[in-house]
Amino acid sequence: MKKHKVLIANRGEIAIRILKACMDLGHDFVCVYTREDAQSEHCTEALKQGGEDCLYRISSYQDPNEIFAVADQSQATAVHPGYGFFAEDFRFARRVVQRTRKLEFIGPSWKIIQDLGDKINTKRLARQLGVPTIPGSDRPIFDDLEAEEIARSLFNFQQEQGIEQPVILVKASAGGGGMGIEEVNDPDRFRNVLRKVKNYARRQFRDEGVLIEQRLFDFNHLEVQILADSHGNVVHFGTRNCTVQSTGRQKRIEVAPGFDPGAISYAFDAGRVLDDIINYSVRMAQNVGYNSIGTWEWIVSPTGEPFLMEVNTRIQVENGVSAITSRIEDMEVDLIREQIRIGLGEKMDFDQSSIRFEGVGIEYRILAEDPDNAFTPWVGRIEQFSWPEHPWLRMHTHIPRDRAYDIPTEFDPNLALGIVWGKDLKEAKKRGISFLNQLTLEGRNNVGEPLKSNINYLKEKTDRLLIF
């Protein structure tokens, strides 16, 4: 394999994990940081492992020109976007591979990012392959009569599922970020809401097309971890359940596998649901020629009906909880390592039969926030952060353990990922509580008030993990 120098266009714990994977594979690396991130351990680790030539200061992680300037100055040959920032920006990925001094983009091809990043296009493609999606339109609707027919069918569908109070969503198809969305819980109100959304869409986006979908309330959020190379090989690393989320739908606990039918009674065949969403995800990845790591995100209704929600064309924060339950030749998998290998052109050297799943993993996202106050971020200085080492624990963090750390207000207050493993759900939960109890996390803000974190919230949620 050709030796590369990988520019890590990200920060924090994911930058550290990419850095270590590069070293493990024999590649050089370059890290970037901003003024606000100077205290981050990803800077310390870069200097420790590679020296001053491996760390460049930039003004923003979201300025592509700065990223490319560092790539050229450092003579990097590849870019790893991590998650967030440019990870799912097809324009950035296209520029990486089409610029005069071409680089390798460690992720899917820009065309796949573009195609699967369009939720309407993803939904249309899924339906062509017989993959179930959230009931509703898979293209913008302009005709009122057609809109009413779709709405009527969605109300009827929910009643057939036993939903006492059906609700549908009317969305401006050109909108985004929650703009131009209205709920309808009464068929007689549909026309008025449709007119309201179309008028809004015409004013704001100059496009009065709408999408009409079923509104799902009580559901579980499951994911399938996919890995594919550029030679047509596709494998999966099982499922995970990401249902424990903040009020803003931000994940807080992830569990692999996604259900536990051996220990918990479900109102549906949970094993069949897991098999189905895996098979659907693999089929779709094969069909589109997927060529990196990626996540197929699903929602499962209380009656066991799975619906594809979206595809994330990047490494995800929760990749480690899938890795800790996956084995190849009795070795724990490093999905970031595999992503880099494939992204730099290597062929997958294993197939699905080589992958074995063992035990249960739980990933805790530890944040400086106040769960009792709408998960409001806490701002201040961390004075102590430590935990006992265990063979069943993986801890990923950019927070220093040997000095105080001021939390930058420019980023989300993510502090660490604690991933525990157990031979079954009972043992994993027991170890999870033990880890959270043994964790030391102390600090104060600028008026002397003690640090607020979500540790108690994580403890409270652990007892009912995977119960649906």
Coordinates of C-alpha atoms in Angstrom, one line a residue:
M1 CA 0.0 0.0 0.0
K2 CA 1.3 3.4 -0.9
K3 CA 2.3 5.6 2.0
H4 CA 0.1 8.7 2.4
K5 CA 0.1 11.8 4.5
V6 CA -3.5 12.3 5.7
L7 CA -4.8 15.7 6.6
I8 CA -7.3 15.3 9.4
A9 CA -9.9 18.1 8.8
N10 CA -11.6 17.8 12.2
R11 CA -11.1 18.3 15.9
G12 CA -11.4 16.6 19.3
E13 CA -11.7 12.9 19.9
I14 CA -12.4 11.9 16.3
A15 CA -9.1 13.6 15.2
I16 CA -7.2 11.6 17.8
R17 CA -8.8 8.4 16.7
I18 CA -8.0 9.1 13.0
L19 CA -4.5 10.1 14.0
K20 CA -3.9 6.8 15.8
A21 CA -5.4 4.8 12.9
C22 CA -3.1 6.5 10.5
M23 CA -0.1 5.6 12.6
D24 CA -1.3 2.0 12.9
L25 CA -1.4 1.8 9.1
G26 CA 2.0 3.4 8.7
H27 CA 0.7 6.7 7.2
D28 CA 1.8 10.2 8.2
F29 CA -0.8 12.7 9.4
V30 CA -1.4 16.4 9.7
C31 CA -3.8 18.0 12.2
V32 CA -5.4 21.4 12.3
Y33 CA -6.7 23.5 15.2
T34 CA -8.3 26.9 15.9
R35 CA -7.3 29.4 18.6
E36 CA -10.3 28.2 20.8
D37 CA -9.0 24.6 20.5
A38 CA -5.4 25.1 21.5
Q39 CA -5.9 23.2 24.8
S40 CA -7.5 20.2 23.1
E41 CA -5.7 16.9 23.5
H42 CA -5.8 16.4 19.7
C43 CA -3.2 19.1 19.6
T44 CA -1.1 17.6 22.3
E45 CA -1.3 14.2 20.7
A46 CA -0.3 15.6 17.3
L47 CA 2.8 17.3 18.7
K48 CA 3.7 14.2 20.7
Q49 CA 3.4 11.8 17.9
G50 CA 4.6 13.9 14.9
G51 CA 6.2 17.1 16.1
E52 CA 5.4 20.7 15.1
D53 CA 5.2 20.0 11.4
C54 CA 2.1 17.9 12.1
L55 CA 0.0 20.7 13.6
Y56 CA -1.3 23.8 11.8
R57 CA -3.4 26.6 13.2
I58 CA -6.4 27.8 11.1
S59 CA -9.1 30.3 11.8
S60 CA -12.1 28.0 11.2
Y61 CA -12.7 24.3 10.6
Q62 CA -15.4 25.3 8.1
D63 CA -13.2 27.3 5.7
P64 CA -12.3 25.0 2.8
N65 CA -9.6 27.3 1.5
E66 CA -7.8 27.1 4.7
I67 CA -8.0 23.3 4.7
F68 CA -6.6 23.1 1.2
A69 CA -3.9 25.7 2.0
V70 CA -2.7 23.4 4.9
A71 CA -2.9 20.4 2.6
D72 CA -0.6 22.1 0.0
Q73 CA 1.8 23.5 2.6
S74 CA 2.1 20.2 4.4
Q75 CA 2.2 18.2 1.1
A76 CA -0.7 16.0 2.3
T77 CA -2.0 13.4 -0.2
A78 CA -5.3 12.6 1.4
V79 CA -8.1 14.3 3.5
H80 CA -10.1 12.6 6.2
P81 CA -13.2 14.8 7.1
G82 CA -14.2 12.9 10.3
Y83 CA -17.8 13.7 11.2
G84 CA -19.5 17.0 10.9
F85 CA -18.0 20.0 9.2
F86 CA -17.2 18.8 5.6
A87 CA -17.9 15.1 6.1
E88 CA -21.1 15.1 4.0
D89 CA -20.4 18.1 1.8
F90 CA -20.3 16.7 -1.7
R91 CA -18.9 20.0 -3.1
F92 CA -15.9 19.8 -0.7
A93 CA -15.4 16.1 -1.6
R94 CA -15.6 16.9 -5.3
R95 CA -13.1 19.7 -4.9
V96 CA -10.7 17.4 -3.1
V97 CA -10.4 15.0 -6.0
Q98 CA -10.8 17.5 -8.9
R99 CA -8.4 20.3 -7.9
T100 CA -5.1 20.8 -9.7
R101 CA -3.2 19.1 -6.9
K102 CA -5.6 16.2 -6.5
L103 CA -6.0 14.5 -3.1
E104 CA -7.7 11.3 -2.0
F105 CA -11.0 11.8 -0.1
I106 CA -11.4 9.3 2.6
G107 CA -15.2 8.8 2.3
P108 CA -17.7 7.9 -0.4
S109 CA -17.4 9.4 -3.9
W110 CA -18.8 12.9 -4.1
K111 CA -21.5 11.8 -6.4
I112 CA -22.8 9.2 -3.8
I113 CA -22.7 11.9 -1.1
Q114 CA -24.7 14.1 -3.3
D115 CA -27.3 11.4 -4.2
L116 CA -27.8 10.0 -0.7
G117 CA -27.6 13.4 0.9
D118 CA -30.8 14.4 -0.9
K119 CA -33.5 12.8 1.4
I120 CA -36.1 12.9 -1.4
N121 CA -33.8 11.1 -3.8
T122 CA -32.8 8.6 -1.1
K123 CA -36.5 7.9 -0.5
R124 CA -37.2 7.5 -4.2
L125 CA -34.3 5.1 -4.6
A126 CA -35.2 3.1 -1.6
R127 CA -38.8 2.6 -2.9
Q128 CA -37.5 1.5 -6.3
L129 CA -35.6 -1.3 -4.4
G130 CA -38.5 -2.3 -2.3
V131 CA -37.0 -0.7 0.9
P132 CA -39.7 0.6 3.2
T133 CA -39.6 4.3 3.9
I134 CA -41.7 6.7 6.0
P135 CA -45.1 6.6 4.3
G136 CA -45.8 9.7 2.2
S137 CA -44.6 11.4 -1.0
D138 CA -41.2 10.8 -2.4
R139 CA -41.3 13.9 -4.6
P140 CA -42.6 17.5 -4.3
I141 CA -46.3 17.7 -4.7
F142 CA -47.9 20.7 -6.5
D143 CA -51.4 19.5 -7.2
D144 CA -53.9 20.0 -4.4
L145 CA -56.0 17.0 -5.3
E146 CA -53.0 14.7 -5.3
A147 CA -52.0 16.1 -2.0
E148 CA -55.4 15.4 -0.5
E149 CA -55.3 11.9 -1.8
I150 CA -51.9 11.2 -0.2
A151 CA -53.1 12.8 3.1
R152 CA -56.2 10.6 3.1
S153 CA -54.2 7.4 2.5
L154 CA -51.8 8.3 5.3
F155 CA -54.6 8.9 7.8
N156 CA -56.1 5.5 6.8
F157 CA -52.8 3.8 7.1
Q158 CA -52.2 5.0 10.6
Q159 CA -55.7 3.9 11.7
E160 CA -55.0 0.5 10.3
Q161 CA -51.9 0.4 12.5
G162 CA -54.0 1.0 15.5
I163 CA -52.9 4.6 16.0
E164 CA -55.8 6.4 17.8
Q165 CA -54.8 9.9 16.9
P166 CA -53.2 9.9 13.4
V167 CA -51.0 12.9 12.5
I168 CA -49.4 13.8 9.2
L169 CA -46.7 16.4 8.3
V170 CA -46.9 18.9 5.5
K171 CA -43.4 20.2 4.6
A172 CA -42.1 22.8 2.2
S173 CA -40.0 20.5 -0.1
A174 CA -37.5 23.4 -0.6
G175 CA -37.2 24.1 3.1
G176 CA -34.8 22.7 5.7
G177 CA -33.8 23.0 9.3
G178 CA -37.4 22.6 10.4
M179 CA -38.7 25.5 8.4
G180 CA -42.0 25.3 6.7
I181 CA -43.4 22.2 8.5
E182 CA -46.9 21.9 9.9
E183 CA -48.7 19.1 11.7
V184 CA -52.2 18.0 10.8
N185 CA -54.2 15.8 13.2
D186 CA -57.7 16.4 11.6
P187 CA -58.4 15.5 7.9
D188 CA -60.9 18.4 7.7
R189 CA -58.0 20.8 8.5
F190 CA -55.7 19.5 5.8
R191 CA -56.8 21.9 3.0
N192 CA -56.2 25.0 5.2
V193 CA -52.8 23.7 6.4
L194 CA -51.8 22.8 2.8
R195 CA -52.6 26.3 1.6
K196 CA -50.7 27.9 4.5
V197 CA -47.5 25.8 3.8
K198 CA -47.7 26.4 0.1
N199 CA -48.0 30.2 0.6
Y200 CA -45.1 30.1 3.0
A201 CA -43.0 28.1 0.6
R202 CA -43.7 30.4 -2.3
R203 CA -42.8 33.5 -0.2
Q204 CA -39.6 32.0 1.3
F205 CA -38.3 29.7 -1.3
R206 CA -40.2 30.6 -4.5
D207 CA -41.2 27.0 -4.8
E208 CA -44.6 25.9 -3.5
G209 CA -43.9 22.2 -3.7
V210 CA -44.8 20.2 -0.6
L211 CA -43.9 16.8 0.9
I212 CA -46.6 14.9 2.9
E213 CA -45.5 12.3 5.4
Q214 CA -46.7 10.3 8.3
R215 CA -45.8 11.8 11.7
L216 CA -44.2 9.1 13.9
F217 CA -44.2 9.6 17.6
D218 CA -43.5 6.5 19.6
F219 CA -40.7 4.8 17.8
N220 CA -37.2 3.4 18.2
H221 CA -34.3 4.8 16.3
L222 CA -32.1 2.0 14.9
E223 CA -29.0 2.0 12.6
V224 CA -27.1 -0.4 10.4
Q225 CA -23.4 0.0 10.1
I226 CA -22.2 -0.6 6.5
L227 CA -18.7 -0.9 5.1
A228 CA -18.1 -1.1 1.3
D229 CA -15.0 -0.9 -0.9
S230 CA -14.5 0.3 -4.5
H231 CA -14.4 -3.3 -5.7
G232 CA -18.0 -4.2 -5.0
N233 CA -17.6 -5.7 -1.6
V234 CA -20.2 -4.8 1.0
V235 CA -20.4 -6.0 4.6
H236 CA -22.3 -4.9 7.7
F237 CA -21.3 -4.6 11.4
G238 CA -24.7 -5.2 12.9
T239 CA -27.2 -2.8 14.3
R240 CA -27.4 -0.3 17.1
N241 CA -30.2 1.5 19.0
C242 CA -30.0 5.2 19.4
T243 CA -33.4 5.9 20.9
V244 CA -32.1 7.7 24.0
Q245 CA -31.9 11.3 22.8
S246 CA -32.1 14.8 24.1
T247 CA -35.1 17.0 23.5
G248 CA -33.4 18.3 20.3
R249 CA -33.1 14.7 19.0
Q250 CA -29.4 14.6 19.8
K251 CA -28.2 11.1 20.7
R252 CA -27.0 10.4 24.2
I253 CA -26.8 6.6 24.5
E254 CA -26.2 4.0 21.8
V255 CA -26.5 0.2 22.2
A256 CA -25.4 -2.6 20.0
P257 CA -27.2 -4.7 18.9
G258 CA -30.3 -2.7 18.3
F259 CA -32.8 -5.0 20.1
D260 CA -32.3 -7.9 22.6
P261 CA -35.0 -10.5 21.8
G262 CA -33.3 -13.1 23.9
A263 CA -33.7 -11.1 27.1
I264 CA -36.6 -8.7 26.4
S265 CA -40.1 -9.4 25.2
Y266 CA -41.3 -7.3 22.3
A267 CA -44.7 -6.9 20.7
F268 CA -43.2 -8.0 17.4
D269 CA -40.5 -10.3 16.1
A270 CA -37.5 -8.1 17.0
G271 CA -35.0 -10.6 15.5
R272 CA -36.8 -10.4 12.1
V273 CA -36.8 -6.6 12.2
L274 CA -33.0 -6.6 12.8
D275 CA -32.5 -9.0 9.9
D276 CA -34.8 -7.1 7.6
I277 CA -33.1 -3.7 8.2
I278 CA -29.7 -5.2 7.7
N279 CA -30.7 -6.9 4.4
Y280 CA -32.4 -3.8 3.1
S281 CA -29.4 -1.6 4.0
V282 CA -26.9 -4.0 2.3
R283 CA -29.1 -4.3 -0.8
M284 CA -29.2 -0.5 -1.1
A285 CA -25.5 -0.1 -0.6
Q286 CA -24.8 -2.7 -3.3
N287 CA -27.2 -1.0 -5.7
V288 CA -25.7 2.5 -5.4
G289 CA -22.1 1.3 -5.5
Y290 CA -21.4 2.6 -2.0
N291 CA -17.6 2.7 -1.4
S292 CA -16.9 3.7 2.2
I293 CA -18.2 3.4 5.7
G294 CA -21.8 4.6 6.1
T295 CA -24.9 4.3 8.3
W296 CA -28.4 3.5 7.2
E297 CA -30.8 5.1 9.8
W298 CA -34.2 3.5 10.6
I299 CA -37.2 4.1 12.7
V300 CA -39.2 1.2 13.9
S301 CA -42.9 1.6 14.9
P302 CA -44.4 0.0 18.0
T303 CA -45.9 -2.7 15.7
G304 CA -42.4 -3.6 14.4
E305 CA -42.7 -1.8 11.0
P306 CA -39.2 -0.4 9.9
F307 CA -38.9 2.7 7.8
L308 CA -35.7 4.0 6.3
M309 CA -35.1 7.6 7.5
E310 CA -31.8 8.6 5.9
V311 CA -28.3 7.5 5.0
N312 CA -25.3 9.1 6.7
T313 CA -22.3 9.0 4.3
R314 CA -19.6 9.3 6.9
I315 CA -18.1 7.8 10.0
Q316 CA -20.5 8.4 12.9
V317 CA -19.8 9.3 16.5
E318 CA -21.2 6.0 17.6
N319 CA -19.0 3.8 15.4
G320 CA -17.1 2.5 18.4
V321 CA -20.1 0.8 19.9
S322 CA -20.5 -1.3 16.8
A323 CA -16.7 -2.0 16.7
I324 CA -16.6 -3.2 20.3
T325 CA -19.2 -6.0 19.5
S326 CA -17.6 -7.0 16.2
R327 CA -14.7 -9.5 15.8
I328 CA -12.5 -10.5 12.8
E329 CA -10.2 -13.4 13.6
D330 CA -11.1 -12.8 17.3
M331 CA -9.7 -9.2 17.1
E332 CA -11.9 -6.2 17.9
V333 CA -12.6 -4.2 14.8
D334 CA -11.4 -0.6 14.2
L335 CA -13.9 0.9 11.8
I336 CA -11.9 4.1 11.3
R337 CA -8.9 2.0 10.3
E338 CA -10.9 0.1 7.8
Q339 CA -12.4 3.3 6.4
I340 CA -8.9 4.7 5.8
R341 CA -7.7 1.5 4.2
I342 CA -10.7 1.5 1.8
G343 CA -10.6 5.2 1.2
L344 CA -7.0 4.9 0.0
G345 CA -7.9 2.2 -2.5
E346 CA -7.3 -1.0 -0.7
K347 CA -9.6 -4.0 -1.3
M348 CA -11.5 -5.4 1.7
D349 CA -9.6 -8.4 2.9
F350 CA -12.5 -10.1 4.7
D351 CA -16.2 -10.9 3.9
Q352 CA -19.3 -11.2 6.0
S353 CA -18.6 -14.7 7.0
S354 CA -15.3 -13.4 8.6
I355 CA -17.2 -11.1 11.0
R356 CA -18.4 -12.4 14.3
F357 CA -20.6 -10.5 16.8
E358 CA -20.1 -10.9 20.5
G359 CA -21.8 -9.5 23.5
V360 CA -23.5 -6.1 24.0
G361 CA -21.9 -2.6 23.8
I362 CA -23.2 0.6 25.3
E363 CA -21.8 4.0 24.4
Y364 CA -22.4 7.0 26.7
R365 CA -22.0 10.5 25.4
I366 CA -20.8 12.6 28.3
L367 CA -21.6 16.3 27.9
A368 CA -21.4 19.4 30.0
E369 CA -25.1 20.2 29.9
D370 CA -28.2 20.5 32.2
P371 CA -30.7 17.8 31.2
D372 CA -33.2 19.3 33.7
N373 CA -33.1 22.6 31.8
A374 CA -33.7 21.5 28.2
F375 CA -30.2 20.1 27.9
T376 CA -28.7 23.7 28.1
P377 CA -25.0 23.6 27.6
W378 CA -22.8 24.4 30.6
V379 CA -19.9 26.7 30.1
G380 CA -16.9 26.8 32.4
R381 CA -13.6 25.1 33.4
I382 CA -13.1 21.4 34.0
E383 CA -10.7 21.0 36.9
Q384 CA -10.7 17.2 37.3
F385 CA -11.5 14.5 34.8
S386 CA -10.5 10.9 35.4
W387 CA -11.7 7.3 35.4
P388 CA -10.4 3.8 36.3
E389 CA -9.1 1.7 33.4
H390 CA -11.0 -1.5 32.6
P391 CA -10.5 -4.1 29.9
W392 CA -14.2 -3.8 29.0
L393 CA -14.0 0.1 28.7
R394 CA -13.0 2.3 25.8
M395 CA -12.7 6.0 26.5
H396 CA -12.4 8.6 23.8
T397 CA -11.9 12.2 24.8
H398 CA -10.0 15.4 23.9
I399 CA -10.2 16.6 27.5
P400 CA -6.8 16.7 29.3
R401 CA -6.5 14.5 32.4
D402 CA -3.4 16.3 33.7
R403 CA -4.5 20.0 33.7
A404 CA -7.6 22.2 33.7
Y405 CA -9.5 22.7 30.6
D406 CA -11.8 25.6 29.5
I407 CA -14.7 24.4 27.4
P408 CA -14.9 26.4 24.2
T409 CA -18.2 28.0 23.6
E410 CA -17.8 27.8 19.9
F411 CA -18.6 24.1 19.8
D412 CA -21.0 21.6 21.3
P413 CA -20.0 20.7 24.9
N414 CA -19.1 17.1 24.1
L415 CA -16.6 15.9 26.6
A416 CA -16.1 12.2 26.0
L417 CA -17.4 8.9 24.8
G418 CA -17.4 6.0 27.2
I419 CA -18.0 2.6 25.6
V420 CA -18.5 -0.5 27.7
W421 CA -18.8 -4.1 26.7
G422 CA -20.5 -7.0 28.4
K423 CA -21.2 -10.6 27.5
D424 CA -24.9 -9.8 27.6
L425 CA -27.2 -6.7 28.2
K426 CA -27.4 -7.3 31.9
E427 CA -23.6 -7.3 32.3
A428 CA -23.2 -4.3 30.0
K429 CA -25.7 -2.3 32.0
K430 CA -24.0 -3.2 35.3
R431 CA -20.6 -2.2 33.9
G432 CA -22.1 1.0 32.5
I433 CA -23.4 2.1 35.9
S434 CA -20.1 1.2 37.5
F435 CA -18.2 3.3 34.9
L436 CA -20.5 6.3 35.4
N437 CA -20.2 6.0 39.2
Q438 CA -16.4 5.8 39.1
L439 CA -16.1 8.7 36.7
T440 CA -14.6 11.9 38.2
L441 CA -15.8 15.1 36.5
E442 CA -15.5 18.4 38.4
G443 CA -15.3 22.0 37.5
R444 CA -16.7 25.5 38.0
N445 CA -17.9 28.4 35.9
N446 CA -16.8 32.0 36.1
V447 CA -19.1 32.7 39.0
G448 CA -18.0 29.7 41.0
E449 CA -21.0 27.4 40.3
P450 CA -20.3 23.7 40.0
L451 CA -20.2 21.9 36.7
K452 CA -23.4 20.5 35.3
S453 CA -23.2 17.3 33.3
N454 CA -25.6 14.6 32.0
I455 CA -24.1 11.7 34.1
N456 CA -27.1 11.3 36.3
Y457 CA -29.3 11.4 33.2
L458 CA -27.3 8.6 31.6
K459 CA -27.6 6.5 34.8
E460 CA -31.4 7.0 34.9
K461 CA -31.7 5.9 31.2
T462 CA -29.5 2.8 31.5
D463 CA -32.0 0.6 33.4
R464 CA -34.5 0.6 30.5
L465 CA -32.2 0.3 27.5
L466 CA -33.7 -1.6 24.5
I467 CA -37.1 -1.8 26.2
F468 CA -39.8 -0.8 23.7

